[in-house]
CSV table of C-alpha atoms in Angstrom, one decimal:
chain,number,residue,atom,x,y,z
A,939,MET,CA,0.3,-0.2,-0.1
A,940,ASN,CA,2.7,2.1,0.5
A,941,LYS,CA,4.9,3.5,-1.8
A,942,TYR,CA,7.2,5.6,0.7
A,943,ARG,CA,8.8,4.1,4.5
A,944,LEU,CA,7.9,6.5,6.8
A,945,ASN,CA,9.8,6.9,9.8
A,946,PRO,CA,7.3,8.2,13.3
A,947,PHE,CA,7.5,11.3,13.0
A,948,GLN,CA,6.1,11.9,9.3
A,949,LEU,CA,3.8,9.1,10.6
A,950,LEU,CA,2.0,11.1,13.4
A,951,LEU,CA,2.2,13.4,11.1
A,952,LEU,CA,0.1,11.3,8.1
A,953,THR,CA,-2.5,10.4,10.9
A,954,SER,CA,-3.3,13.4,12.7
A,955,ALA,CA,-7.0,15.0,13.3
A,956,PHE,CA,-6.8,16.4,9.4
A,957,LEU,CA,-8.9,14.1,7.8
A,958,ALA,CA,-10.5,16.8,6.4
A,959,MET,CA,-8.4,16.9,4.3
A,960,ALA,CA,-9.0,14.2,2.6
A,961,MET,CA,-12.2,15.9,0.9
A,962,PHE,CA,-9.6,18.8,-0.1
A,963,GLY,CA,-12.1,21.0,3.6
A,964,TRP,CA,-10.7,23.3,5.7
A,965,LEU,CA,-12.9,23.2,9.0
A,966,ALA,CA,-12.8,25.9,11.5
A,967,ASN,CA,-14.8,25.5,15.0
A,968,GLN,CA,-17.8,28.3,14.6
A,969,TRP,CA,-17.2,29.4,18.6
A,970,TYR,CA,-13.7,29.5,18.8
A,971,GLY,CA,-12.3,30.5,15.4
A,972,SER,CA,-15.5,33.3,15.2
A,973,ARG,CA,-14.4,34.4,19.1
A,974,SER,CA,-10.7,34.6,18.2
A,975,ILE,CA,-11.3,36.9,15.7
A,976,ALA,CA,-14.0,39.2,17.0
A,977,SER,CA,-12.2,40.4,19.8
A,978,SER,CA,-9.0,41.3,17.2
A,979,LEU,CA,-11.3,43.2,15.7
A,980,ASP,CA,-11.3,47.3,16.4
A,981,GLU,CA,-15.3,48.2,15.8
A,982,LYS,CA,-17.1,46.8,18.3
A,983,PRO,CA,-19.4,43.3,16.8
A,984,ALA,CA,-22.3,43.6,15.6
A,985,VAL,CA,-25.2,40.7,15.2
A,986,THR,CA,-27.7,42.2,13.1
A,987,GLY,CA,-31.6,40.0,13.0
A,988,ASN,CA,-33.2,38.3,16.2
A,989,ILE,CA,-31.2,35.5,17.0
A,990,GLN,CA,-32.5,32.8,19.1
A,991,GLY,CA,-30.2,30.0,20.8
A,992,LYS,CA,-28.0,28.6,23.1
A,993,GLY,CA,-24.3,29.8,23.8
A,994,VAL,CA,-24.4,32.0,20.7
A,995,PRO,CA,-21.2,33.9,21.1
A,996,SER,CA,-21.1,37.8,21.0
A,997,GLY,CA,-19.8,39.0,18.2
A,998,PHE,CA,-20.7,35.5,16.3
A,999,LEU,CA,-22.1,37.1,12.2
A,1000,THR,CA,-19.4,40.4,12.4
A,1001,LYS,CA,-19.1,40.9,9.0
A,1002,ASN,CA,-15.9,39.9,8.9
A,1003,VAL,CA,-15.3,37.3,10.6
A,1004,ILE,CA,-15.4,34.8,7.4
A,1005,SER,CA,-12.5,36.8,5.4
A,1006,ASP,CA,-11.1,37.5,8.6
A,1007,ILE,CA,-10.0,33.7,9.6
A,1008,ALA,CA,-9.7,32.8,5.4
A,1009,ASP,CA,-6.8,36.0,5.5
A,1010,GLU,CA,-5.0,33.6,8.0
A,1011,ALA,CA,-4.8,30.3,6.6
A,1012,LEU,CA,-4.1,31.7,3.1
A,1013,LYS,CA,-0.5,32.0,4.3
A,1014,SER,CA,-0.2,28.5,5.0
A,1015,VAL,CA,-1.5,27.2,1.9
A,1016,VAL,CA,-0.2,26.6,-1.4
A,1017,ASN,CA,-0.8,25.2,-4.9
A,1018,ILE,CA,0.6,22.3,-6.1
A,1019,ASP,CA,1.2,21.2,-9.8
A,1020,VAL,CA,2.0,18.1,-11.4
A,1021,LYS,CA,3.5,16.1,-14.6
A,1022,SER,CA,2.9,12.9,-14.7
A,1023,GLN,CA,3.9,10.6,-18.6
A,1024,ALA,CA,1.6,7.1,-19.0
A,1025,THR,CA,2.2,4.4,-21.6
A,1026,ILE,CA,0.2,4.7,-24.6
A,1027,PRO,CA,-0.5,0.6,-25.2
A,1028,ASP,CA,0.5,-0.2,-29.5
A,1029,ALA,CA,-2.9,-0.2,-31.2
A,1030,ASP,CA,-1.0,-1.2,-35.0
A,1031,TYR,CA,-0.4,-4.7,-33.2
A,1032,ALA,CA,-3.1,-5.4,-30.2
A,1033,LEU,CA,-5.9,-4.1,-32.1
A,1034,PRO,CA,-6.4,-5.6,-35.5
A,1035,PHE,CA,-5.3,-9.5,-34.3
A,1036,LYS,CA,-6.6,-9.7,-30.4
A,1037,HIS,CA,-9.0,-12.4,-31.9
A,1038,PHE,CA,-6.8,-14.5,-34.2
A,1039,GLU,CA,-4.4,-13.9,-30.9
A,1040,PHE,CA,-8.0,-15.5,-28.9
A,1041,PHE,CA,-8.8,-18.9,-30.4
A,1042,PHE,CA,-5.3,-19.7,-31.8
A,1043,GLY,CA,-3.0,-18.7,-29.1
A,1044,ASP,CA,0.2,-15.8,-28.9
A,1045,GLU,CA,2.5,-18.5,-29.9
A,1046,MET,CA,0.8,-19.6,-33.3
A,1047,SER,CA,0.1,-15.5,-34.4
A,1048,PRO,CA,1.2,-15.0,-37.6
A,1049,PHE,CA,2.2,-11.7,-36.5
A,1050,LYS,CA,3.9,-12.2,-33.6
A,1051,MET,CA,7.6,-12.0,-35.5
A,1052,MET,CA,6.1,-8.3,-36.2
A,1053,PRO,CA,8.0,-5.6,-35.9
A,1054,ARG,CA,5.5,-3.2,-32.8
A,1055,GLY,CA,5.6,0.0,-33.2
A,1056,LYS,CA,7.5,2.5,-30.0
A,1057,LYS,CA,5.8,2.7,-27.6
A,1058,GLN,CA,4.1,6.1,-26.7
A,1059,PHE,CA,4.0,8.4,-24.1
A,1060,ARG,CA,1.6,11.0,-23.4
A,1061,SER,CA,2.1,13.6,-20.8
A,1062,PHE,CA,-0.9,14.9,-18.4
A,1063,THR,CA,-0.8,17.5,-15.9
A,1064,GLY,CA,-2.5,18.3,-12.6
A,1065,ALA,CA,-2.6,20.9,-9.8
A,1066,GLY,CA,-4.0,20.7,-5.7
A,1067,SER,CA,-3.7,22.0,-2.9
A,1068,GLY,CA,-1.6,21.4,0.4
A,1069,VAL,CA,-1.4,22.8,3.5
A,1070,ILE,CA,2.6,24.1,4.9
A,1071,ILE,CA,2.9,21.4,8.4
A,1072,ARG,CA,6.3,23.0,9.6
A,1073,ALA,CA,8.4,25.6,8.9
A,1074,ASP,CA,11.9,24.1,7.0
A,1075,GLY,CA,9.0,23.2,4.3
A,1076,TYR,CA,6.6,19.4,4.9
A,1077,ILE,CA,3.1,20.4,3.2
A,1078,LEU,CA,0.7,18.0,3.8
A,1079,THR,CA,-2.0,16.9,0.6
A,1080,ASN,CA,-3.3,14.6,-1.0
A,1081,ASN,CA,-2.6,11.6,-2.0
A,1082,HIS,CA,-4.2,11.3,-5.5
A,1083,VAL,CA,-3.2,14.5,-6.2
A,1084,ILE,CA,0.6,13.5,-6.6
A,1085,LYS,CA,0.0,9.5,-7.8
A,1086,ASP,CA,2.5,9.2,-10.4
A,1087,ALA,CA,4.4,11.9,-10.7
A,1088,GLU,CA,7.1,13.2,-12.0
A,1089,ASP,CA,7.6,16.9,-11.1
A,1090,ILE,CA,6.2,18.2,-8.9
A,1091,GLN,CA,6.3,22.4,-8.1
A,1092,VAL,CA,5.1,24.0,-5.3
A,1093,THR,CA,3.8,27.7,-5.9
A,1094,LEU,CA,3.8,29.9,-2.1
A,1095,PRO,CA,1.0,32.4,-1.6
A,1096,ASP,CA,4.4,34.5,-1.6
A,1097,GLY,CA,5.4,33.2,-5.6
A,1098,ARG,CA,7.7,31.3,-5.1
A,1099,LYS,CA,7.7,28.6,-7.7
A,1100,LEU,CA,10.0,25.9,-5.5
A,1101,LYS,CA,10.9,21.5,-6.9
A,1102,GLY,CA,8.8,19.5,-4.5
A,1103,GLU,CA,9.8,15.9,-3.4
A,1104,VAL,CA,6.9,12.9,-2.2
A,1105,VAL,CA,8.8,12.4,1.3
A,1106,GLY,CA,5.9,9.7,2.3
A,1107,ARG,CA,2.7,9.2,1.0
A,1108,ASP,CA,-0.3,6.6,2.5
A,1109,SER,CA,-3.4,6.2,-0.2
A,1110,PHE,CA,-5.6,4.3,2.5
A,1111,THR,CA,-5.8,7.5,3.8
A,1112,ASP,CA,-5.1,9.8,0.5
A,1113,LEU,CA,-2.6,11.9,2.1
A,1114,ALA,CA,1.0,12.0,1.2
A,1115,LEU,CA,3.6,14.7,2.3
A,1116,VAL,CA,5.9,16.7,0.6
A,1117,LYS,CA,9.3,18.1,0.9
A,1118,ILE,CA,10.3,21.1,0.0
A,1119,LYS,CA,14.0,23.2,0.6
A,1120,ALA,CA,12.6,26.4,2.2
A,1121,SER,CA,12.2,28.0,5.7
A,1122,ASN,CA,10.5,29.9,8.4
A,1123,LEU,CA,7.1,29.5,6.4
A,1124,PRO,CA,3.9,30.1,8.3
A,1125,VAL,CA,2.5,27.1,9.4
A,1126,ALA,CA,-1.0,26.1,9.6
A,1127,LYS,CA,-3.0,26.2,12.9
A,1128,PHE,CA,-4.6,23.0,14.4
A,1129,GLY,CA,-8.0,22.4,15.8
A,1130,LYS,CA,-9.4,19.6,17.8
A,1131,SER,CA,-11.8,17.1,15.6
A,1132,ASP,CA,-13.3,16.0,18.2
A,1133,ARG,CA,-14.5,20.0,19.4
A,1134,VAL,CA,-16.3,19.4,15.5
A,1135,ARG,CA,-19.8,19.3,15.7
A,1136,PRO,CA,-22.5,18.4,12.4
A,1137,GLY,CA,-23.5,22.3,11.4
A,1138,ASP,CA,-20.6,24.2,12.3
A,1139,TRP,CA,-18.9,26.7,10.1
A,1140,ALA,CA,-16.8,25.1,7.7
A,1141,ILE,CA,-14.3,27.4,6.2
A,1142,ALA,CA,-12.5,25.3,2.0
A,1143,ILE,CA,-9.3,26.4,0.9
A,1144,GLY,CA,-8.2,25.1,-2.4
A,1145,ASN,CA,-7.0,24.9,-6.0
A,1146,PRO,CA,-9.8,24.0,-8.4
A,1147,LEU,CA,-9.2,23.8,-11.7
A,1148,GLY,CA,-5.8,25.4,-11.3
A,1149,LEU,CA,-8.1,28.0,-9.8
A,1150,ASP,CA,-5.2,29.0,-7.0
A,1151,HIS,CA,-5.8,30.6,-3.7
A,1152,THR,CA,-10.0,29.1,-3.8
A,1153,VAL,CA,-12.4,30.0,-0.5
A,1154,THR,CA,-15.8,28.6,-0.2
A,1155,PHE,CA,-17.3,28.4,2.4
A,1156,GLY,CA,-20.6,25.6,3.9
A,1157,ILE,CA,-21.6,23.9,7.5
A,1158,VAL,CA,-19.8,19.8,8.6
A,1159,SER,CA,-23.5,18.2,7.3
A,1160,ALA,CA,-22.2,14.8,9.0
A,1161,LEU,CA,-18.9,13.5,10.3
A,1162,GLY,CA,-17.2,9.1,10.3
A,1163,ARG,CA,-18.4,9.0,6.8
A,1164,SER,CA,-16.0,6.5,4.6
A,1165,LEU,CA,-16.0,6.1,1.4
A,1166,ASN,CA,-15.9,3.1,-1.5
A,1167,ASP,CA,-12.7,4.1,-3.0
A,1168,ILE,CA,-11.1,4.8,0.2
A,1169,GLY,CA,-11.7,1.9,2.4
A,1170,PRO,CA,-14.8,1.8,5.6
A,1171,ASN,CA,-12.1,2.2,8.3
A,1172,VAL,CA,-11.9,6.4,7.5
A,1173,ASP,CA,-13.2,8.2,9.2
A,1174,LEU,CA,-13.9,11.7,7.0
A,1175,ILE,CA,-15.6,14.3,7.6
A,1176,GLN,CA,-18.4,15.6,5.2
A,1177,THR,CA,-19.1,19.1,3.9
A,1178,ASP,CA,-20.9,21.2,1.1
A,1179,ALA,CA,-18.0,23.8,0.9
A,1180,ALA,CA,-17.7,23.1,-2.9
A,1181,ILE,CA,-14.0,22.6,-3.9
């Protein structure tokens, strides 16, 4: 399952509470996130409308709370562009004569010794996003973003483009660890996944279709989800914040 061997530190990073990354999500808890942002605003927080509810903090619906959270989170979100190559099957031989080989076998095929065309390769490009988890250049991303990549380029928020190297990956959880040569990078602040509840706010930051640093907003739809492509034992956070 693992193409690379993980040391204990990398394994700890890959199995942390950051499972929301597997769904291209960036989750913000409505109580702890908004309260800290509201307290830092110069203007007095104002609540619009008549809100009835238990435990709703003062300043919860300030107009800048989403943008302030996004501004802080964007500092540690990077774009990841990948290039890969795939072999194209030799159609000159395989397609016209496959039925002959089905009935008579490959050994009896009169076309076996005929020269075949050269293997053809096609280049592919892809894009995704990642989050800086250590100041010396460790970036957490999805395994499917860097799968089969021959070249990885990481674009930092300040515009720098650096070559990335995969140092750990796990297809089961769809997580991967990429290393770049850099220092003093802004690091993402992690929350506690056991505090997340359905209905909490969710802010997603990503790179859909190459549209870098896209921010969307929604709620946590459900907890404890699994995907058939990954496996039944993966505990994922479902959100409607589209990326």
